[in-house]
Amino acid sequence: MENQKKLIIGLFGFGVVGEGLYKVLQQTPSLNASIKKVCIKNYGKKRNAPASLFTTDKDDLLNDLDINVIVEVIDDADAAFEIVKTALLNGKDVVSASKKMIAEHLPELLELQKQTGRSFLYESAACASIPVIRNLEEYYDNDLLHSIKAIVNGSTNFILTKIFEEGLDFKEALLLAQQSGFAESDPKLDVEGHDAVNKWSFLLTHAYGIIENPSEILFNGIQNIHIADSIVAKTKNRQIKLVAEAKKLSNGKVAAFVLPQFVNDTDPLAFVKNEFNGVVIESSFADKQFFYGKGAGSFPTASAVLSDISALRYGYKYEYKKLYHHQPHQLSDDFFLRVFVSFDNLSFIPRNRFEWIDEWHIGEERKYLTGVISFSALKESNWWKENGNSLILLPDSIIEETHTRKIKKRSLELAGIA
Ligand code: HSE
């Protein structure tokens, strides 16, 4: 098209995603976009692109007046923020894949977008190839969105699949995730749930207008899951997944967290294997919808970066509709969760913190219980992440009817159990 804006890109980072983007762009000449310079940390490594393309000086990109788009795919969150900030202030549009940076700096990034009027797009930062941000932003109206349940981290899903379905041990599975380019440079970020909660924090902004630092959202990873937990799951026709969940409560607020969950074999999320991600959205009229696609890896992530670059041709910006045009939602602590907890040592289980306990299985080598606990009780202390304890949510875990709780508690008291 004649009048299409020519996009001259300055690319920061040439790792798994950066190199993927370079290759993908070469195969997409119709986009009318080309990379002018790539900024890397050191020249040392051999790279599959002409040496003249590379620089180690960020100003070669940020101060180049020809470059109108900065694409930033590095994994140092602090450096990434400085790059994005300078690029926006220098009048450039920005595409980023830095989940941690976006999660930690969202309020400043919102201000910078207002101040500069430039586009800042980051579809690849959550669920890679699945267009979840643009869908939440454009398609779903605030009032209609009842809940979202999602697998947002490819590495942990890959590891769970390899351990529980293919019999690999944890180290082998993690190594394979690293070799495939799915894992973060520090894989603890994946395994302990940090990456998932980072993504969840800004998905909550696009879904519900919630601005919350990830450190304030309750989360765990897969590090405590015990092999015996998967045996319990199998006997009940369930699988264990790391699930990010948000649900609108009857008090108008939103329950949100990232925790391991048992999902029934019939649940769409049970079909999500390996590095795939999945998002199940429930809304008033559309009912249930399921998005599925690769959530990590070079080309799937580059495909989302490419889609953002393409959107810049027509000046696309996130409007943050749920934040600016609707009444933003707040998070709630006022609900209860149905949980499974497995453990080695009963003395590390604070029984009095539970509303009630439904099942005790303390005859087995690996003991477990199921019961109901308030969300606030989980927030108050970390006993459920420590001393070999493993907490996994049961399906349909969220309970809000407190009268049910009171009745149950009363009946246990009358029976002399509570
Ligand atoms: N380490 C991330 C994951 C990469 O496994 O999901 C994609 O964000």
GROMACS .gro file of C-alpha atoms in nm, residues 11-386:
model
  376
   11LEU     CA    1   1.601  -0.381   1.819
   12PHE     CA    2   1.733  -0.435   2.172
   13GLY     CA    3   1.832  -0.797   2.235
   14PHE     CA    4   1.925  -1.079   2.000
   15GLY     CA    5   1.852  -1.384   2.213
   16VAL     CA    6   1.580  -1.641   2.154
   17VAL     CA    7   1.312  -1.382   2.078
   18GLY     CA    8   1.529  -1.116   1.908
   19GLU     CA    9   1.679  -1.359   1.662
   20GLY     CA   10   1.336  -1.514   1.605
   21LEU     CA   11   1.200  -1.172   1.518
   22TYR     CA   12   1.491  -1.102   1.282
   23LYS     CA   13   1.415  -1.425   1.091
   24VAL     CA   14   1.039  -1.373   1.093
   25LEU     CA   15   1.075  -1.018   0.958
   26GLN     CA   16   1.289  -1.145   0.672
   27GLN     CA   17   1.000  -1.371   0.575
   28THR     CA   18   0.743  -1.089   0.596
   29PRO     CA   19   0.847  -0.833   0.332
   30SER     CA   20   0.488  -0.712   0.292
   31LEU     CA   21   0.507  -0.552   0.638
   32ASN     CA   22   0.727  -0.270   0.512
   33ALA     CA   23   0.938  -0.288   0.826
   34SER     CA   24   1.311  -0.330   0.855
   35ILE     CA   25   1.564  -0.353   1.136
   36LYS     CA   26   1.823  -0.075   1.112
   37LYS     CA   27   2.033  -0.157   1.419
   38VAL     CA   28   2.045  -0.420   1.693
   39CYS     CA   29   2.182  -0.331   2.035
   40ILE     CA   30   2.344  -0.620   2.223
   41LYS     CA   31   2.529  -0.650   2.553
   42ASN     CA   32   2.857  -0.781   2.412
   43TYR     CA   33   3.006  -0.851   2.072
   44GLY     CA   34   3.158  -1.180   2.191
   45LYS     CA   35   2.894  -1.424   2.063
   46LYS     CA   36   2.871  -1.545   1.706
   47ARG     CA   37   2.540  -1.433   1.556
   48ASN     CA   38   2.340  -1.530   1.250
   49ALA     CA   39   2.322  -1.179   1.105
   50PRO     CA   40   2.567  -0.932   0.945
   51ALA     CA   41   2.813  -0.783   1.197
   52SER     CA   42   2.735  -0.430   1.069
   53LEU     CA   43   2.385  -0.460   1.216
   54PHE     CA   44   2.510  -0.473   1.575
   55THR     CA   45   2.615  -0.212   1.828
   56THR     CA   46   2.667  -0.209   2.203
   57ASP     CA   47   2.577   0.160   2.233
   58LYS     CA   48   2.209   0.210   2.313
   59ASP     CA   49   2.219   0.570   2.195
   60ASP     CA   50   2.293   0.450   1.840
   61LEU     CA   51   1.929   0.339   1.842
   62LEU     CA   52   1.760   0.575   2.085
   63ASN     CA   53   1.902   0.892   1.926
   64ASP     CA   54   1.871   0.781   1.563
   65LEU     CA   55   1.601   1.001   1.408
   66ASP     CA   56   1.531   0.749   1.130
   67ILE     CA   57   1.435   0.481   1.379
   68ASN     CA   58   1.066   0.524   1.461
   69VAL     CA   59   1.008   0.196   1.646
   70ILE     CA   60   1.206   0.047   1.933
   71VAL     CA   61   1.154  -0.324   1.990
   72GLU     CA   62   1.289  -0.434   2.326
   73VAL     CA   63   1.328  -0.804   2.402
   74ILE     CA   64   1.599  -0.813   2.671
   75ASP     CA   65   1.564  -0.984   3.006
   76ASP     CA   66   1.713  -0.720   3.236
   77ALA     CA   67   1.401  -0.548   3.369
   78ASP     CA   68   1.575  -0.233   3.496
   79ALA     CA   69   1.770  -0.176   3.174
   80ALA     CA   70   1.454  -0.249   2.973
   81PHE     CA   71   1.259   0.018   3.162
   82GLU     CA   72   1.525   0.282   3.095
   83ILE     CA   73   1.523   0.192   2.724
   84VAL     CA   74   1.144   0.205   2.698
   85LYS     CA   75   1.124   0.531   2.889
   86THR     CA   76   1.389   0.705   2.678
   87ALA     CA   77   1.242   0.570   2.354
   88LEU     CA   78   0.892   0.699   2.437
   89LEU     CA   79   1.027   1.037   2.548
   90ASN     CA   80   1.226   1.053   2.223
   91GLY     CA   81   0.900   1.018   2.029
   92LYS     CA   82   0.936   0.656   1.924
   93ASP     CA   83   0.672   0.384   1.944
   94VAL     CA   84   0.777   0.085   2.152
   95VAL     CA   85   0.709  -0.288   2.140
   96SER     CA   86   0.827  -0.485   2.443
   97ALA     CA   87   0.833  -0.848   2.557
   98SER     CA   88   0.964  -0.775   2.910
   99LYS     CA   89   0.700  -0.913   3.142
  100LYS     CA   90   0.888  -0.837   3.464
  101MET     CA   91   0.957  -0.480   3.359
  102ILE     CA   92   0.595  -0.415   3.259
  103ALA     CA   93   0.461  -0.572   3.578
  104GLU     CA   94   0.693  -0.373   3.802
  105HIS     CA   95   0.661  -0.037   3.623
  106LEU     CA   96   0.306  -0.027   3.493
  107PRO     CA   97   0.200   0.296   3.669
  108GLU     CA   98   0.503   0.485   3.526
  109LEU     CA   99   0.449   0.329   3.185
  110LEU     CA  100   0.086   0.444   3.187
  111GLU     CA  101   0.202   0.798   3.267
  112LEU     CA  102   0.465   0.789   2.992
  113GLN     CA  103   0.204   0.680   2.738
  114LYS     CA  104  -0.024   0.967   2.843
  115GLN     CA  105   0.260   1.217   2.840
  116THR     CA  106   0.409   1.120   2.503
  117GLY     CA  107   0.103   0.994   2.315
  118ARG     CA  108   0.318   0.717   2.169
  119SER     CA  109   0.215   0.352   2.138
  120PHE     CA  110   0.352   0.101   2.385
  121LEU     CA  111   0.250  -0.254   2.291
  122TYR     CA  112   0.340  -0.584   2.461
  123GLU     CA  113   0.119  -0.866   2.335
  124SER     CA  114   0.414  -1.108   2.341
  125ALA     CA  115   0.471  -1.049   2.714
  126ALA     CA  116   0.177  -1.270   2.815
  127CYS     CA  117   0.089  -1.606   2.657
  128ALA     CA  118   0.324  -1.535   2.363
  129SER     CA  119   0.135  -1.638   2.050
  130ILE     CA  120  -0.216  -1.603   2.198
  131PRO     CA  121  -0.361  -1.255   2.137
  132VAL     CA  122  -0.494  -1.228   2.489
  133ILE     CA  123  -0.421  -0.863   2.567
  134ARG     CA  124  -0.584  -0.724   2.257
  135ASN     CA  125  -0.885  -0.948   2.310
  136LEU     CA  126  -0.929  -0.846   2.673
  137GLU     CA  127  -0.881  -0.483   2.576
  138GLU     CA  128  -1.106  -0.472   2.269
  139TYR     CA  129  -1.355  -0.753   2.281
  140TYR     CA  130  -1.477  -0.800   2.635
  141ASP     CA  131  -1.684  -0.538   2.803
  142ASN     CA  132  -1.612  -0.483   3.170
  143ASP     CA  133  -1.950  -0.586   3.305
  144LEU     CA  134  -1.960  -0.908   3.110
  145LEU     CA  135  -1.635  -1.063   3.217
  146HIS     CA  136  -1.714  -1.313   3.494
  147SER     CA  137  -1.385  -1.497   3.517
  148ILE     CA  138  -1.056  -1.583   3.353
  149LYS     CA  139  -0.853  -1.895   3.420
  150ALA     CA  140  -0.526  -1.932   3.240
  151ILE     CA  141  -0.201  -2.118   3.206
  152VAL     CA  142   0.038  -1.831   3.141
  153ASN     CA  143   0.380  -1.990   3.190
  154GLY     CA  144   0.504  -2.231   2.927
  155SER     CA  145   0.806  -2.367   3.115
  156THR     CA  146   0.619  -2.486   3.423
  157ASN     CA  147   0.350  -2.642   3.206
  158PHE     CA  148   0.621  -2.811   3.002
  159ILE     CA  149   0.790  -2.943   3.319
  160LEU     CA  150   0.462  -3.073   3.467
  161THR     CA  151   0.381  -3.250   3.139
  162LYS     CA  152   0.724  -3.408   3.114
  163ILE     CA  153   0.730  -3.524   3.479
  164PHE     CA  154   0.376  -3.652   3.516
  165GLU     CA  155   0.309  -3.784   3.166
  166GLU     CA  156   0.650  -3.883   3.035
  167GLY     CA  157   0.823  -3.983   3.359
  168LEU     CA  158   1.119  -3.743   3.342
  169ASP     CA  159   1.262  -3.616   3.666
  170PHE     CA  160   1.247  -3.248   3.754
  171LYS     CA  161   1.607  -3.167   3.658
  172GLU     CA  162   1.578  -3.336   3.318
  173ALA     CA  163   1.251  -3.160   3.243
  174LEU     CA  164   1.389  -2.820   3.342
  175LEU     CA  165   1.703  -2.873   3.135
  176LEU     CA  166   1.489  -2.957   2.835
  177ALA     CA  167   1.282  -2.639   2.889
  178GLN     CA  168   1.604  -2.438   2.905
  179GLN     CA  169   1.749  -2.601   2.593
  180SER     CA  170   1.427  -2.530   2.404
  181GLY     CA  171   1.450  -2.160   2.492
  182PHE     CA  172   1.131  -2.158   2.702
  183ALA     CA  173   1.279  -2.089   3.044
  184GLU     CA  174   1.392  -1.754   3.183
  185SER     CA  175   1.769  -1.701   3.226
  186ASP     CA  176   1.700  -1.752   3.596
  187PRO     CA  177   1.459  -2.049   3.582
  188LYS     CA  178   1.351  -1.984   3.941
  189LEU     CA  179   1.138  -1.706   3.793
  190ASP     CA  180   0.938  -1.972   3.608
  191VAL     CA  181   0.944  -2.253   3.863
  192GLU     CA  182   0.851  -2.043   4.166
  193GLY     CA  183   0.568  -1.861   3.988
  194HIS     CA  184   0.721  -1.511   3.957
  195ASP     CA  185   0.690  -1.503   3.578
  196ALA     CA  186   0.327  -1.614   3.593
  197VAL     CA  187   0.227  -1.357   3.854
  198ASN     CA  188   0.409  -1.082   3.664
  199LYS     CA  189   0.202  -1.163   3.355
  200TRP     CA  190  -0.113  -1.194   3.562
  201SER     CA  191  -0.068  -0.848   3.715
  202PHE     CA  192  -0.099  -0.665   3.382
  203LEU     CA  193  -0.355  -0.905   3.237
  204LEU     CA  194  -0.570  -0.800   3.536
  205THR     CA  195  -0.529  -0.440   3.418
  206HIS     CA  196  -0.658  -0.522   3.071
  207ALA     CA  197  -0.934  -0.748   3.202
  208TYR     CA  198  -1.058  -0.550   3.502
  209GLY     CA  199  -0.871  -0.219   3.523
  210ILE     CA  200  -0.682  -0.342   3.831
  211ILE     CA  201  -0.337  -0.196   3.891
  212GLU     CA  202  -0.156  -0.410   4.143
  213ASN     CA  203   0.213  -0.472   4.198
  214PRO     CA  204   0.281  -0.846   4.147
  215SER     CA  205   0.430  -0.865   4.496
  216GLU     CA  206   0.081  -0.796   4.632
  217ILE     CA  207  -0.086  -1.083   4.445
  218LEU     CA  208  -0.094  -1.424   4.614
  219PHE     CA  209   0.105  -1.677   4.413
  220ASN     CA  210   0.310  -1.992   4.416
  221GLY     CA  211   0.489  -2.197   4.153
  222ILE     CA  212   0.532  -2.570   4.109
  223GLN     CA  213   0.834  -2.617   4.337
  224ASN     CA  214   0.639  -2.776   4.622
  225ILE     CA  215   0.438  -3.022   4.413
  226HIS     CA  216   0.509  -3.377   4.523
  227ILE     CA  217   0.500  -3.684   4.300
  228ALA     CA  218   0.235  -3.830   4.534
  229ASP     CA  219   0.008  -3.532   4.452
  230SER     CA  220  -0.010  -3.647   4.091
  231ILE     CA  221  -0.109  -3.997   4.200
  232VAL     CA  222  -0.400  -3.848   4.396
  233ALA     CA  223  -0.485  -3.638   4.087
  234LYS     CA  224  -0.488  -3.943   3.858
  235THR     CA  225  -0.721  -4.141   4.085
  236LYS     CA  226  -0.971  -3.854   4.060
  237ASN     CA  227  -0.928  -3.804   3.681
  238ARG     CA  228  -0.755  -3.475   3.734
  239GLN     CA  229  -0.429  -3.307   3.635
  240ILE     CA  230  -0.213  -3.058   3.817
  241LYS     CA  231  -0.158  -2.724   3.640
  242LEU     CA  232  -0.022  -2.388   3.747
  243VAL     CA  233  -0.328  -2.169   3.699
  244ALA     CA  234  -0.373  -1.794   3.713
  245GLU     CA  235  -0.730  -1.715   3.806
  246ALA     CA  236  -0.950  -1.410   3.842
  247LYS     CA  237  -1.318  -1.415   3.926
  248LYS     CA  238  -1.571  -1.141   3.981
  249LEU     CA  239  -1.737  -1.190   4.320
  250SER     CA  240  -2.088  -1.097   4.421
  251ASN     CA  241  -1.942  -0.802   4.620
  252GLY     CA  242  -1.837  -0.651   4.284
  253LYS     CA  243  -1.468  -0.703   4.357
  254VAL     CA  244  -1.231  -0.953   4.200
  255ALA     CA  245  -1.063  -1.261   4.350
  256ALA     CA  246  -0.723  -1.315   4.187
  257PHE     CA  247  -0.420  -1.538   4.246
  258VAL     CA  248  -0.174  -1.776   4.076
  259LEU     CA  249  -0.159  -2.122   4.236
  260PRO     CA  250  -0.125  -2.488   4.140
  261GLN     CA  251  -0.470  -2.638   4.083
  262PHE     CA  252  -0.626  -2.976   4.017
  263VAL     CA  253  -0.814  -2.944   3.691
  264ASN     CA  254  -1.064  -3.208   3.583
  265ASP     CA  255  -0.970  -3.407   3.273
  266THR     CA  256  -1.270  -3.250   3.099
  267ASP     CA  257  -1.154  -2.892   3.170
  268PRO     CA  258  -1.015  -2.716   2.859
  269LEU     CA  259  -0.698  -2.636   3.057
  270ALA     CA  260  -0.633  -3.010   3.094
  271PHE     CA  261  -0.569  -3.021   2.718
  272VAL     CA  262  -0.290  -2.765   2.749
  273LYS     CA  263   0.038  -2.958   2.742
  274ASN     CA  264   0.408  -2.880   2.717
  275GLU     CA  265   0.492  -2.515   2.640
  276PHE     CA  266   0.138  -2.434   2.531
  277ASN     CA  267  -0.068  -2.179   2.720
  278GLY     CA  268  -0.446  -2.161   2.747
  279VAL     CA  269  -0.699  -1.903   2.857
  280VAL     CA  270  -1.060  -1.977   2.950
  281ILE     CA  271  -1.284  -1.673   2.965
  282GLU     CA  272  -1.638  -1.678   3.097
  283SER     CA  273  -1.868  -1.393   3.019
  284SER     CA  274  -2.242  -1.331   3.040
  285PHE     CA  275  -2.347  -1.376   2.682
  286ALA     CA  276  -2.062  -1.551   2.503
  287ASP     CA  277  -2.052  -1.807   2.787
  288LYS     CA  278  -1.723  -1.996   2.786
  289GLN     CA  279  -1.438  -1.934   2.540
  290PHE     CA  280  -1.102  -2.104   2.520
  291PHE     CA  281  -0.785  -1.957   2.367
  292TYR     CA  282  -0.498  -2.193   2.305
  293GLY     CA  283  -0.150  -2.154   2.160
  294LYS     CA  284   0.221  -2.169   2.221
  295GLY     CA  285   0.319  -1.963   2.525
  296ALA     CA  286   0.697  -1.966   2.492
  297GLY     CA  287   0.970  -2.015   2.237
  298SER     CA  288   1.137  -1.817   1.966
  299PHE     CA  289   0.886  -1.801   1.679
  300PRO     CA  290   0.563  -1.804   1.883
  301THR     CA  291   0.690  -1.505   2.084
  302ALA     CA  292   0.829  -1.334   1.775
  303SER     CA  293   0.489  -1.379   1.606
  304ALA     CA  294   0.325  -1.165   1.875
  305VAL     CA  295   0.601  -0.902   1.851
  306LEU     CA  296   0.545  -0.899   1.476
  307SER     CA  297   0.172  -0.851   1.525
  308ASP     CA  298   0.240  -0.550   1.751
  309ILE     CA  299   0.480  -0.403   1.495
  310SER     CA  300   0.213  -0.452   1.232
  311ALA     CA  301  -0.046  -0.277   1.452
  312LEU     CA  302   0.181   0.028   1.472
  313ARG     CA  303   0.124   0.087   1.101
  314TYR     CA  304  -0.225   0.207   1.183
  315GLY     CA  305  -0.126   0.380   1.508
  316TYR     CA  306  -0.280   0.122   1.739
  317LYS     CA  307  -0.259   0.202   2.112
  318TYR     CA  308  -0.401   0.026   2.417
  319GLU     CA  309  -0.678   0.242   2.551
  320TYR     CA  310  -0.681   0.070   2.892
  321LYS     CA  311  -1.059   0.085   2.864
  322LYS     CA  312  -1.134  -0.090   3.192
  323LEU     CA  313  -0.912   0.155   3.375
  324TYR     CA  314  -0.997   0.483   3.207
  325HIS     CA  315  -1.346   0.438   3.058
  326HIS     CA  316  -1.511   0.210   3.314
  327GLN     CA  317  -1.515   0.195   3.690
  328PRO     CA  318  -1.193   0.001   3.764
  329HIS     CA  319  -1.235  -0.307   3.982
  330GLN     CA  320  -1.059  -0.373   4.310
  331LEU     CA  321  -0.914  -0.696   4.439
  332SER     CA  322  -1.094  -0.874   4.721
  333ASP     CA  323  -0.962  -1.088   5.007
  334ASP     CA  324  -1.311  -1.171   5.115
  335PHE     CA  325  -1.356  -1.529   4.996
  336PHE     CA  326  -1.256  -1.885   5.075
  337LEU     CA  327  -1.071  -2.156   4.887
  338ARG     CA  328  -1.121  -2.531   4.873
  339VAL     CA  329  -0.774  -2.674   4.902
  340PHE     CA  330  -0.573  -2.997   4.907
  341VAL     CA  331  -0.257  -2.993   5.118
  342SER     CA  332  -0.006  -3.278   5.119
  343PHE     CA  333   0.263  -3.296   5.386
  344ASP     CA  334   0.521  -3.514   5.559
  345ASN     CA  335   0.482  -3.379   5.907
  346LEU     CA  336   0.148  -3.300   6.069
  347SER     CA  337   0.307  -3.059   6.313
  348PHE     CA  338   0.361  -2.814   6.024
  349ILE     CA  339  -0.012  -2.799   5.945
  350PRO     CA  340  -0.191  -2.521   6.138
  351ARG     CA  341  -0.529  -2.689   6.167
  352ASN     CA  342  -0.691  -2.396   6.344
  353ARG     CA  343  -0.640  -2.175   6.039
  354PHE     CA  344  -0.886  -2.384   5.837
  355GLU     CA  345  -1.256  -2.309   5.830
  356TRP     CA  346  -1.310  -2.679   5.819
  357ILE     CA  347  -1.135  -2.995   5.706
  358ASP     CA  348  -1.325  -3.241   5.488
  359GLU     CA  349  -1.080  -3.528   5.455
  360TRP     CA  350  -0.775  -3.650   5.644
  361HIS     CA  351  -0.546  -3.907   5.484
  362ILE     CA  352  -0.274  -3.958   5.739
  363GLY     CA  353  -0.220  -4.332   5.701
  364GLU     CA  354  -0.012  -4.294   5.383
  365GLU     CA  355   0.357  -4.214   5.366
  366ARG     CA  356   0.275  -3.881   5.205
  367LYS     CA  357  -0.017  -3.749   5.407
  368TYR     CA  358  -0.284  -3.513   5.282
  369LEU     CA  359  -0.601  -3.331   5.373
  370THR     CA  360  -0.869  -3.141   5.192
  371GLY     CA  361  -1.054  -2.849   5.345
  372VAL     CA  362  -1.161  -2.488   5.324
  373ILE     CA  363  -0.947  -2.193   5.423
  374SER     CA  364  -1.001  -1.820   5.394
  375PHE     CA  365  -0.794  -1.633   5.137
  376SER     CA  366  -0.680  -1.391   5.407
  377ALA     CA  367  -0.547  -1.680   5.615
  378LEU     CA  368  -0.333  -1.788   5.320
  379LYS     CA  369  -0.207  -1.432   5.275
  380GLU     CA  370  -0.114  -1.399   5.640
  381SER     CA  371   0.150  -1.667   5.652
  382ASN     CA  372   0.358  -1.890   5.426
  383TRP     CA  373   0.321  -2.223   5.614
  384TRP     CA  374   0.163  -2.374   5.299
  385LYS     CA  375   0.480  -2.310   5.096
  386GLU     CA  376   0.724  -2.430   5.361
   0.00000   0.00000   0.00000
